[in-house]
Coordinates of C-alpha atoms and ligand atoms in Angstrom, one line a residue:
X1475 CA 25.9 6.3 -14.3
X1476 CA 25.8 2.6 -14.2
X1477 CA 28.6 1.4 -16.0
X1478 CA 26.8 -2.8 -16.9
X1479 CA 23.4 -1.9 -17.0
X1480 CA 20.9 -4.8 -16.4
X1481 CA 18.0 -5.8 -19.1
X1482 CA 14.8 -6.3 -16.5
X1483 CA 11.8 -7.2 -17.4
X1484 CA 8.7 -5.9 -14.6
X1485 CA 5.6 -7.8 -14.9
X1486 CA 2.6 -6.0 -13.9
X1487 CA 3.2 -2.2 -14.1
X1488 CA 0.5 -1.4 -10.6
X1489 CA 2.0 0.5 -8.1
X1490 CA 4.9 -1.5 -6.9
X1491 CA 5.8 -2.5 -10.9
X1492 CA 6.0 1.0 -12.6
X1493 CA 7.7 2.3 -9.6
X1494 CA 10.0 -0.5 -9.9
X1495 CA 10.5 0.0 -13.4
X1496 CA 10.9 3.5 -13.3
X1497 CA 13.6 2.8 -10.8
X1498 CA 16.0 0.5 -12.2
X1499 CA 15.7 2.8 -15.3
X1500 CA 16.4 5.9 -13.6
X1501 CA 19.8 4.1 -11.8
X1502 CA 20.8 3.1 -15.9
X1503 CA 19.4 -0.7 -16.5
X1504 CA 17.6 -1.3 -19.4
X1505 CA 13.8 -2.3 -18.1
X1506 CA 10.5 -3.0 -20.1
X1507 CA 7.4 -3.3 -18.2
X1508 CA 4.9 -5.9 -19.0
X1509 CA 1.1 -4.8 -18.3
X1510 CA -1.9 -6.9 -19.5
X1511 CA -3.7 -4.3 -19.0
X1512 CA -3.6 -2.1 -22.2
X1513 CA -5.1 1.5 -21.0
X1514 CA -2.1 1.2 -18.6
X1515 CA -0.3 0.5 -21.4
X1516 CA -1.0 3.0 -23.6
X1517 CA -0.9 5.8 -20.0
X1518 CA 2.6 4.7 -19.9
X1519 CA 4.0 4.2 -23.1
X1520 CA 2.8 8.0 -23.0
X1521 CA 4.5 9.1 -20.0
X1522 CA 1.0 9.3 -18.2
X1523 CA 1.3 7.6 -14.8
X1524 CA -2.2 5.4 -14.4
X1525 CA -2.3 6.2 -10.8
X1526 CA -1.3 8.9 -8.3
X1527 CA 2.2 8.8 -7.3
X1528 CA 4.4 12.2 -5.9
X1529 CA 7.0 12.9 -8.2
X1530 CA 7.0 9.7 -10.6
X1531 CA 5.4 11.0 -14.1
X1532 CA 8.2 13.4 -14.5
X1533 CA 10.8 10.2 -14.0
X1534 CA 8.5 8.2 -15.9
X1535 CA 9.1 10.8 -19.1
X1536 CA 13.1 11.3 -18.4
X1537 CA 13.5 7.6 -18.8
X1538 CA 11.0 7.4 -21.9
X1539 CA 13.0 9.5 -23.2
X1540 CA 16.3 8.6 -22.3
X1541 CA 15.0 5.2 -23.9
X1542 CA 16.1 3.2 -21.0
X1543 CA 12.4 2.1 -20.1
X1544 CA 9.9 0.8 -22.3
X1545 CA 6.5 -1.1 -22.2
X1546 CA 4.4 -3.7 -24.0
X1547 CA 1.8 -6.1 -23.8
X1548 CA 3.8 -8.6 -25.6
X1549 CA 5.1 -10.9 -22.9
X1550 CA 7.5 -12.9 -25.5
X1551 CA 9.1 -9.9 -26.5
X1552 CA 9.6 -8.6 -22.8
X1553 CA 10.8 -12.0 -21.1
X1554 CA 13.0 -13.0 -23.8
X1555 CA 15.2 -10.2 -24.3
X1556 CA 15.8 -9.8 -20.2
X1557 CA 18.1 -11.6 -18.1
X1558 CA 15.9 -10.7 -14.5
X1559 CA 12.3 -11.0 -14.5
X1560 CA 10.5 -9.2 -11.6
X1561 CA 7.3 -10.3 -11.2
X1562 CA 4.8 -7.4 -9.7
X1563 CA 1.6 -8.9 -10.0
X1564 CA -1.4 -8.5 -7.5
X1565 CA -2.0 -10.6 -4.8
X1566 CA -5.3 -10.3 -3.5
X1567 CA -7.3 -11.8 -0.7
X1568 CA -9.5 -14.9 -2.0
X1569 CA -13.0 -15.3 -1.3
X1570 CA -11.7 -17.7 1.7
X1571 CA -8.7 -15.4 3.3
X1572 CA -5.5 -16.7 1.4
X1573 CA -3.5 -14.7 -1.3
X1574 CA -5.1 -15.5 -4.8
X1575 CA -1.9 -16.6 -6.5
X1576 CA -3.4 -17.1 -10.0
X1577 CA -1.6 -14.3 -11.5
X1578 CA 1.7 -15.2 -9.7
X1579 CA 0.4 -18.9 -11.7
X1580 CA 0.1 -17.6 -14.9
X1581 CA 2.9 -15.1 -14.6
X1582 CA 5.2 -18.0 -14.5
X1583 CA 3.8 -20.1 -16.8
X1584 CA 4.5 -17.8 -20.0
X1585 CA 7.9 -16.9 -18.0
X1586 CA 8.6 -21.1 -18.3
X1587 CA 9.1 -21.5 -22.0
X1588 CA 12.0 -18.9 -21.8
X1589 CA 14.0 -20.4 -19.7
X1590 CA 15.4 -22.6 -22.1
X1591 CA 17.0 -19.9 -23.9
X1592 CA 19.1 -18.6 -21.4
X1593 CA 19.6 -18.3 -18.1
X1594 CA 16.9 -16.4 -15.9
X1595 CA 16.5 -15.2 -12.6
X1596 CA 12.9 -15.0 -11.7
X1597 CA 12.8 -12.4 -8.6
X1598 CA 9.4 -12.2 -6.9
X1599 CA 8.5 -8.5 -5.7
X1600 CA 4.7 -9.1 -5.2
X1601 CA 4.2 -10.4 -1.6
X1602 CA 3.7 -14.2 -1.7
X1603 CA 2.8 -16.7 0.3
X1604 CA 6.1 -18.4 2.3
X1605 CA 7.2 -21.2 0.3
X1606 CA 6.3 -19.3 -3.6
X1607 CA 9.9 -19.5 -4.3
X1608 CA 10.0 -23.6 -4.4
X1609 CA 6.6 -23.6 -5.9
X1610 CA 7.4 -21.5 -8.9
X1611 CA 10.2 -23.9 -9.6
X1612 CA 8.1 -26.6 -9.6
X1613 CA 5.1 -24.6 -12.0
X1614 CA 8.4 -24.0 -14.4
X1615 CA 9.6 -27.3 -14.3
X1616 CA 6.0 -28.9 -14.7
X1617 CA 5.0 -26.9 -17.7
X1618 CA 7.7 -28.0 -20.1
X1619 CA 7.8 -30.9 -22.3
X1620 CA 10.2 -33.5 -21.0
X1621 CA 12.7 -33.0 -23.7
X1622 CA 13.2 -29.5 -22.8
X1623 CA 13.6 -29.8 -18.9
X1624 CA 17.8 -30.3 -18.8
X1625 CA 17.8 -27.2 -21.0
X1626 CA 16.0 -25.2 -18.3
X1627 CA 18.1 -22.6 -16.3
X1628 CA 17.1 -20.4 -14.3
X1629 CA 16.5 -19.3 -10.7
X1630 CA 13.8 -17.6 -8.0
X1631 CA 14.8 -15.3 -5.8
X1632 CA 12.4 -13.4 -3.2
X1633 CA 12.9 -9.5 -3.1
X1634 CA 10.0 -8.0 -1.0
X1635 CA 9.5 -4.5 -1.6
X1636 CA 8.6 -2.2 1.3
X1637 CA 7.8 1.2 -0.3
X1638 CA 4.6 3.2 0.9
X1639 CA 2.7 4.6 -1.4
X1640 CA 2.6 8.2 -1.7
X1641 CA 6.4 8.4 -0.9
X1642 CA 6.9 5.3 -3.1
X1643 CA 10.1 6.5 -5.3
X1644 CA 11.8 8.0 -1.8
X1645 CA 11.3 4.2 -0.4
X1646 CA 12.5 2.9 -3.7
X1647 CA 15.8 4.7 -4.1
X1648 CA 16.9 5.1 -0.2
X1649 CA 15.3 2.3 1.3
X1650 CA 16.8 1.0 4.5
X1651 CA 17.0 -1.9 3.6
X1652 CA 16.7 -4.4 0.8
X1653 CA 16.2 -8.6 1.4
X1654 CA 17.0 -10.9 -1.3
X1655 CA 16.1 -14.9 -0.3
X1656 CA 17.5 -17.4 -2.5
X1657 CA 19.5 -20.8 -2.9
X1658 CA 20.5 -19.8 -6.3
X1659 CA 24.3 -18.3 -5.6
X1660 CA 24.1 -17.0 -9.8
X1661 CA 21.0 -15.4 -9.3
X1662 CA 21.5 -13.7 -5.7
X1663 CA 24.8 -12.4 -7.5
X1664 CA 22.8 -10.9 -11.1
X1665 CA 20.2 -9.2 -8.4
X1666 CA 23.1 -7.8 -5.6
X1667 CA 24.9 -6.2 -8.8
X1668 CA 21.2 -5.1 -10.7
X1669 CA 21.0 -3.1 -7.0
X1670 CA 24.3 -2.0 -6.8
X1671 CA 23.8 1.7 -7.9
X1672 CA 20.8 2.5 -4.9
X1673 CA 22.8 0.2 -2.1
X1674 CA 26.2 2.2 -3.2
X1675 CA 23.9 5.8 -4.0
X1676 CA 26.3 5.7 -7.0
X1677 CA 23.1 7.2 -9.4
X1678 CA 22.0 10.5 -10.0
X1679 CA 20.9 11.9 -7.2
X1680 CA 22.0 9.2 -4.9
X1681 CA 22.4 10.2 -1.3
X1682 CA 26.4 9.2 -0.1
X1683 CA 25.5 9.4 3.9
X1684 CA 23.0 6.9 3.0
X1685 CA 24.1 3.2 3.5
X1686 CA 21.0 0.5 2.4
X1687 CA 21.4 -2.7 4.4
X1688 CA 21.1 -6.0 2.1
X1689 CA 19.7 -9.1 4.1
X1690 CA 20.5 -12.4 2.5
X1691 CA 18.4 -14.7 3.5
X1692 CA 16.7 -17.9 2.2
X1693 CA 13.8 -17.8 0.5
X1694 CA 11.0 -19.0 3.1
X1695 CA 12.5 -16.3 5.1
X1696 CA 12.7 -13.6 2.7
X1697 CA 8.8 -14.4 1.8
X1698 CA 8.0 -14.2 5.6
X1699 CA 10.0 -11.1 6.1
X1700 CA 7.2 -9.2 4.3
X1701 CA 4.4 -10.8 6.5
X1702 CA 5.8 -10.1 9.4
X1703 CA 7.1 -6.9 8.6
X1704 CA 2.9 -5.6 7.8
X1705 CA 1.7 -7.7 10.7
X1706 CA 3.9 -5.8 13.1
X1707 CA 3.2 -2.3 11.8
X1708 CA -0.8 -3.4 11.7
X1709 CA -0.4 -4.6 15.3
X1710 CA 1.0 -1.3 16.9
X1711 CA -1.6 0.9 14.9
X1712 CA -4.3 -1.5 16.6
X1713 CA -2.4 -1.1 20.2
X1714 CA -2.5 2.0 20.1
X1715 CA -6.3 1.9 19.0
X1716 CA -7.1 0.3 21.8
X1717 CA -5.4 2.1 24.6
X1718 CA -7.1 5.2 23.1
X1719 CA -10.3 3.2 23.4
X1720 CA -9.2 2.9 27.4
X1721 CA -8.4 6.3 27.3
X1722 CA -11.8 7.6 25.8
X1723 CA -13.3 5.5 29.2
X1724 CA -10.9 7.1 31.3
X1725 CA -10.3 10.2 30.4
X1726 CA -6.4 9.8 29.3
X1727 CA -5.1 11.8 26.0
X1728 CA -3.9 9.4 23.5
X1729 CA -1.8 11.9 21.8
X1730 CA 0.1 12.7 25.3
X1731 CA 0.6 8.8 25.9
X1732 CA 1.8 7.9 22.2
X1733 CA 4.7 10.4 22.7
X1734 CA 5.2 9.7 26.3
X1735 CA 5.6 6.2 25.2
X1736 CA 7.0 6.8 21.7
X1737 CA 10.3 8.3 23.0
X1738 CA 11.3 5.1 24.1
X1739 CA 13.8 3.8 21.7
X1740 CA 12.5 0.3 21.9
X1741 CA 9.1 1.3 21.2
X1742 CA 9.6 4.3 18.5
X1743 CA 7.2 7.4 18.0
X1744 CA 5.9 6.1 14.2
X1745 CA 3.1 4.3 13.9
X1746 CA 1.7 5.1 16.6
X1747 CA -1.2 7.5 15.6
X1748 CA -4.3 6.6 16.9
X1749 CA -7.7 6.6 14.5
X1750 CA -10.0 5.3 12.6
X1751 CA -7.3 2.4 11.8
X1752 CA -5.3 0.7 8.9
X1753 CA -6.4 -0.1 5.8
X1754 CA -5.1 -0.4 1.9
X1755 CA -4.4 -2.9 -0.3
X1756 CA -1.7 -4.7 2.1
X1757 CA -1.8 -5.1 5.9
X1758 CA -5.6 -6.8 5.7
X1759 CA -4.8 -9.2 2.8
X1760 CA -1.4 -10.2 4.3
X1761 CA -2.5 -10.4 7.6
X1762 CA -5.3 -12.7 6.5
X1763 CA -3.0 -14.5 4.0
X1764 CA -0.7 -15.2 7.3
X1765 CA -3.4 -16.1 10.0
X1766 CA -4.6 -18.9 7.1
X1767 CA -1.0 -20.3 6.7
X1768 CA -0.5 -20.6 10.6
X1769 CA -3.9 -22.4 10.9
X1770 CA -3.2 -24.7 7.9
X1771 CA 0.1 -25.7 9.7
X1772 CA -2.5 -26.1 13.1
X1773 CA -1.6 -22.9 14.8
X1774 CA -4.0 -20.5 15.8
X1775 CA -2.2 -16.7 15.3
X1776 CA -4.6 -14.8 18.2
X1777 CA -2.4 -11.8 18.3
X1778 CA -3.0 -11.3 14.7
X1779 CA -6.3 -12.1 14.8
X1780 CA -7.1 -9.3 17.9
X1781 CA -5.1 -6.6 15.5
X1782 CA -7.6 -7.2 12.8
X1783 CA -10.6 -7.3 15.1
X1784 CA -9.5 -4.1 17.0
X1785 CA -9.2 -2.5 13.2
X1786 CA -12.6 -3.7 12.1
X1787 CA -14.0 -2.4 15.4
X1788 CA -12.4 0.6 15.3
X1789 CA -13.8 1.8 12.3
X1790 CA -17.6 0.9 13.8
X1791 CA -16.4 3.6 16.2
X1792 CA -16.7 6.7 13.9
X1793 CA -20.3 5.6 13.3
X1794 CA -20.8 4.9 17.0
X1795 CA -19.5 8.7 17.8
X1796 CA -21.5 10.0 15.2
X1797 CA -24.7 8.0 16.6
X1798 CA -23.6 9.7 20.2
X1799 CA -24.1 13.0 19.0
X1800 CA -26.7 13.0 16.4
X1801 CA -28.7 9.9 18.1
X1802 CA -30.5 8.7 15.0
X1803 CA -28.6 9.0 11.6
X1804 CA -31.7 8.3 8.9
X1805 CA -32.0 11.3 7.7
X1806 CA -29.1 13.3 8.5
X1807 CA -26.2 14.7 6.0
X1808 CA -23.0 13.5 6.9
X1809 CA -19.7 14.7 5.0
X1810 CA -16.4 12.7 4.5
X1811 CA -13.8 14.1 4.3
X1812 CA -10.8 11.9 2.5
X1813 CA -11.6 8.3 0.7
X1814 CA -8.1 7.0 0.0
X1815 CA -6.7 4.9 2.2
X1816 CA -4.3 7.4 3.1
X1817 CA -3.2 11.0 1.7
X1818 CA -0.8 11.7 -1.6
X1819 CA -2.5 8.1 -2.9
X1820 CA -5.6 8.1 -4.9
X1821 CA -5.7 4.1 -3.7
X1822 CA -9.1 2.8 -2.2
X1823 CA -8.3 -0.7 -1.8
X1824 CA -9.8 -1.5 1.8
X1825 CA -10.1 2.1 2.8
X1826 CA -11.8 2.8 6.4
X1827 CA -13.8 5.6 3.7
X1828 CA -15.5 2.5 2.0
X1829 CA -16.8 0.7 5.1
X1830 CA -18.2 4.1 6.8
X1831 CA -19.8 4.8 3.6
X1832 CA -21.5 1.2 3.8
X1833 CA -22.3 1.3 7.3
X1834 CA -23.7 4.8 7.2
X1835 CA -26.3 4.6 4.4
X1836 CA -27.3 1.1 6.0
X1837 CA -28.4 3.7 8.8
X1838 CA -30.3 5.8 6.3
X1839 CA -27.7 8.6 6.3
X1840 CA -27.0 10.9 2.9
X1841 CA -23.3 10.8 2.9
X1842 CA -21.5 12.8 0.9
X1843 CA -17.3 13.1 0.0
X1844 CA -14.9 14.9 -1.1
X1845 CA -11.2 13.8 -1.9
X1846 CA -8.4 16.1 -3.5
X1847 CA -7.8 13.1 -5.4
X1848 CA -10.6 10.5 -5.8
X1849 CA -13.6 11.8 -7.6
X1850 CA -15.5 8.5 -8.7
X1851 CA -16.0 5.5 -7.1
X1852 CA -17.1 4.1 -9.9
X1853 CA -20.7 1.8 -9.9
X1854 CA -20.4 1.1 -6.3
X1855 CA -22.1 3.3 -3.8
X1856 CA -24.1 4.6 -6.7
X1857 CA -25.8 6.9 -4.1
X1858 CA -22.9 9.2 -2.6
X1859 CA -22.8 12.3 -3.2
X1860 CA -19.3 14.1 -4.3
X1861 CA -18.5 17.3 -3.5
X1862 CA -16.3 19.9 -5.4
X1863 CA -14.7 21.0 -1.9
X1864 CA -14.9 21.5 1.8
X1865 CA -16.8 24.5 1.5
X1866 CA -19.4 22.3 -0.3
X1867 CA -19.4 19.3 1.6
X1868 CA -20.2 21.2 4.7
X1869 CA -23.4 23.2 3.0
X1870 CA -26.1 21.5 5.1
X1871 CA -24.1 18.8 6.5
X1872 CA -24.8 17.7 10.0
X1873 CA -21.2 16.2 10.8
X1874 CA -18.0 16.0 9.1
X1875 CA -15.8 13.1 9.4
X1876 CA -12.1 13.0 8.5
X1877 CA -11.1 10.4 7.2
X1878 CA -7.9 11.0 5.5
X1879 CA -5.5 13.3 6.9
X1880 CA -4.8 15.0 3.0
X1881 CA -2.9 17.9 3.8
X1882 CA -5.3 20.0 1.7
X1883 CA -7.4 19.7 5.1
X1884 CA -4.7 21.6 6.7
X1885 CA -5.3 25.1 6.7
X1886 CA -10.0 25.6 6.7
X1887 CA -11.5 28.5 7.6
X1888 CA -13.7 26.7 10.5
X1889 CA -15.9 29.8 11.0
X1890 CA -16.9 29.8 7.1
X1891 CA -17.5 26.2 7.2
X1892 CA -19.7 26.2 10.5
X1893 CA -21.8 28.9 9.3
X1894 CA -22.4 26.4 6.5
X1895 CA -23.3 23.7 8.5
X1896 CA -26.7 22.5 10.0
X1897 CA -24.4 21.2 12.9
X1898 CA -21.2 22.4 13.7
X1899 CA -19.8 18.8 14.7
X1900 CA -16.2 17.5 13.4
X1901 CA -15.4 14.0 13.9
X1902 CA -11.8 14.0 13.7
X1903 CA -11.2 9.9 12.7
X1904 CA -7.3 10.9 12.3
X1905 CA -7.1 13.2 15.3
X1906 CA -5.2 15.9 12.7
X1907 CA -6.7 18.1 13.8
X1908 CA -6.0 20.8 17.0
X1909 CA -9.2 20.5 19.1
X1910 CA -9.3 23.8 20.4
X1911 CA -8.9 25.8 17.0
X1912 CA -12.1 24.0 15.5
X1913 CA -14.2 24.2 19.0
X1914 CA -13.0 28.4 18.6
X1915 CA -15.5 28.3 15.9
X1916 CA -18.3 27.0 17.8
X1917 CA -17.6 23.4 17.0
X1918 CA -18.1 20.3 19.0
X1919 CA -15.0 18.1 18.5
X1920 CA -14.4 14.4 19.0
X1921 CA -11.5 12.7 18.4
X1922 CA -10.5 8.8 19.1
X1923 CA -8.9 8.6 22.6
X1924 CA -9.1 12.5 22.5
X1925 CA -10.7 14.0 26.0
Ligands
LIG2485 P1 -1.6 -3.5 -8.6 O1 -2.9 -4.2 -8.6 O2 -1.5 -2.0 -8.5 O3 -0.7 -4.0 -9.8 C1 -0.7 -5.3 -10.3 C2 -0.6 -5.2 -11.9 O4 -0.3 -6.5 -12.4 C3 -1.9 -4.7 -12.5 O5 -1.6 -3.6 -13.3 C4 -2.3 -5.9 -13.3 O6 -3.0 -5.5 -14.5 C5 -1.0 -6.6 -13.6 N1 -1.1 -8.0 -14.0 C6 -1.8 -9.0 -13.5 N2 -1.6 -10.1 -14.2 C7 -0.7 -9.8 -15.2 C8 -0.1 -10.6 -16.2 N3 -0.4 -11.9 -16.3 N4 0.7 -10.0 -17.0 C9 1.0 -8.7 -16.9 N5 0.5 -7.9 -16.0 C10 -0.4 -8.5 -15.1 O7 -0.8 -4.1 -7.3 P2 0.3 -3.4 -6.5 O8 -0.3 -2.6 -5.4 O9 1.4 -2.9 -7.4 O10 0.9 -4.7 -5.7 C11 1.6 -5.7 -6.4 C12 2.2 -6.7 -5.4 O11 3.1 -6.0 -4.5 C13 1.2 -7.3 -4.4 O12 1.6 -8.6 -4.1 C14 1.3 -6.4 -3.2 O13 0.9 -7.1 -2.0 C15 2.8 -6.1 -3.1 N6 3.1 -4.8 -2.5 C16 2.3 -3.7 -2.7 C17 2.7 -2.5 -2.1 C18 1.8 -1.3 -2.2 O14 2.0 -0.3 -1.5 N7 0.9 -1.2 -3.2 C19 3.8 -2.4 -1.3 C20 4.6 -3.6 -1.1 C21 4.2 -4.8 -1.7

């Protein structure tokens, strides 16, 4: 166990927060999460994770327990008694593309008055626009009285987290590697040591053969790191997209060329799965958030901006199939199959689900869903239709469309569901599925980039 446990403060317990806190408890520092937000509160104070996350209740309740993690809604009482503040707020895309930093704003604001006190290290985990790091020194320094200022110490680091969600405590605790940017030699020392247990594997559970990487870098590049890191991964979904859209014209197989190219070690098999495309609550907002800070410094990113228009098109595409098939739409039942974003996540932010689910009623289409997960989507799309199951969702459905390649999609009796069906037609928007075992039950099956 960790011999000088940390006291860490997380602000913002969302995804990337609890599982943070949950983390540095777990490897033996003393953390308290900070949420505004007091039904997450209360969830967690509980040991009741607010969201869907594999394996992080029961880790939630060990640390509860072990009385190494707490939570509050009491910022004064959270910043004050820790020495590293992560911050783990949201944020989002603004009405005109860039992050909305307002709660990064007022994060640091109440963190300001504390820094007097004692020395903090302010570590940014949220994903921020490049250059945060100096602007949160100047926010500090601007919001105390003048007679306070030469008792202010304290310093920023930027520590941009990588995990994917559904796998988030894996990426958390055996990430490759971690990047810490800063000019503050104190605080890049309090951080290296807080991470000591996962980059050593020294905690419970910790994995010897693994080795993390830490990258020390400065700040600007630690905060662009994370941009470029999303806008990569976002661009090789969207090439692959569009050589299956060649291939569709063609007559190539997409999943035959991804491998074929994907063994090349310079290229790499992930990420190369072609479909309906990328969405959640990252790769659009930070690419956005980077095309606007290339044009504000009067370059124009087209690379970046042909990976989002590929992704917005490719989505179009699964209605476009549908329309190939069906010809007109008013009228017709259509089933989706998966709404988050992506499986073992019950996260909807920018999901494909939500823009087919637009698009297709615009058409006049009944849609109706079903997710093993996801069973409201609250006041929006008032008129969708949820389904307890497959087996209902097909019941006089004239297509089904995956959407999200949940693994409870696996293993369907595709005769029992055809016989259901007013229409035995699958659009398969993750090709997950093997063509010739649905078209065995009578189906007709279309992929993306599929013959
Ligand atoms: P989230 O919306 O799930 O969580 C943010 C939390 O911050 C919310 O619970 C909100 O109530 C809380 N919050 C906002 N203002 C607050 C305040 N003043 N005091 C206390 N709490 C406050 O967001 P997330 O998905 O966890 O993402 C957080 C950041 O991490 C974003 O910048 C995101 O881009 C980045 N990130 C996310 C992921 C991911 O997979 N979700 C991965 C890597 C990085």
């Amino acid at each position: 166990m960790n011999k000088t446990p940390a006291r860490v403060c997380v602000i913002g317990t969302g995804y990337v927060g609890t599982t943070t806190a949950i983390c540095f408890a777990h490897v033996g520092h003393q953390v308290i999460g900070l949420e505004k937000d007091l039904d997450k509160i209360t969830k967690l104070k509980a040991g009741i994770l607010p969201f869907v996350e594999p394996g992080a209740e029961p880790m939630l309740k060990d640390c509860l327990q072990a009385g190494n993690l707490r939570f509050t809604d009491n910022p004064s009482e959270a910043i004050s008694s820790s020495e590293i503040i992560f911050i783990c707020v949201g944020t989002p895309l603004s009405a005109t593309g860039e992050a909305d930093v307002e709660a990064l704003r007022s994060v640091v604001t109440s963190i300001a008055p504390h820094t007097t006190t004692g020395y903090k290290t302010i570590v940014t985990k949220s994903t921020v626009p490049v250059g945060s790091g100096d602007w949160i020194t100047m926010l500090i320094e601007d919001s105390l009285p003048t007679q306070e200022k030469s008792t202010s110490t304290f310093g920023v680091v930027s520590n941009p987290e990588f995990l994917r969600e559904g796998v988030a405590i894996h990426d958390f605790l055996f990430p490759e590697r971690i990047v810490l940017g800063s000019s503050s030699p104190i605080s890049i020392t309090q951080v290296t040591k807080l991470y000591d247990p996962i980059l050593q594997q020294s905690f419970p559970g910790g994995q010897e053969e693994i080795k993390p990487r830490l990258i020390q870098t400065t700040l600007e590049s630690a905060e662009m790191i994370k941009y470029a890191a999303n806008a990569f991964l976002a661009t090789k979904i969207s090439f692959i997209n569009e050589i299956a859209n060649i291939c569709e014209r063609i007559g190539g197989d997409i999943a035959q060329v991804a491998e074929g190219i994907g063994m090349d070690e310079r290229i790499g098999q992930q990420f190369l799965n072609a479909g309906i495309g990328w969405g959640g609550s990252c790769f659009g907002k930070d690419i956005m958030a980077l095309i606007r800070t290339a044009e504000e410094y009067g370059y124009s990113p087209q690379l970046l901006e042909a990976t989002v228009n590929i992704n917005q098109f490719q989505r179009t595409q699964i209605i476009r199939k549908l329309q190939d098939e069906l010809k007109i739409l008013k009228g017709k039942r259509i089933g989706l199959m998966g709404l988050s974003f992506k499986p073992n996540t019950d996260d909807l932010r920018d999901a494909p689900a939500l823009t087919l689910i637009d698009r297709l009623q615009n058409t006049g289409a009944r849609v109706s869903v079903f997710d093993p997960v996801v069973t409201d989507l609250g006041k929006r799309n008032a008129h969708v239709v949820f389904a307890q199951n497959v087996i209902d969702l097909a019941t006089g459905a004239d297509a089904l469309v995956l959407v999200t390649e949940w693994n409870d999609f696996s293993d369907l009796d595709w005769d029992k569901i055809g016989d259901l069906m007013r229409t035995r037609l699958l659009i398969d928007g993750r090709n997950a599925f093997h063509p010739e075992t649905v078209q065995a039950a009578g189906f007709r099956y279309v992929g993306v980039g599929r013959p």
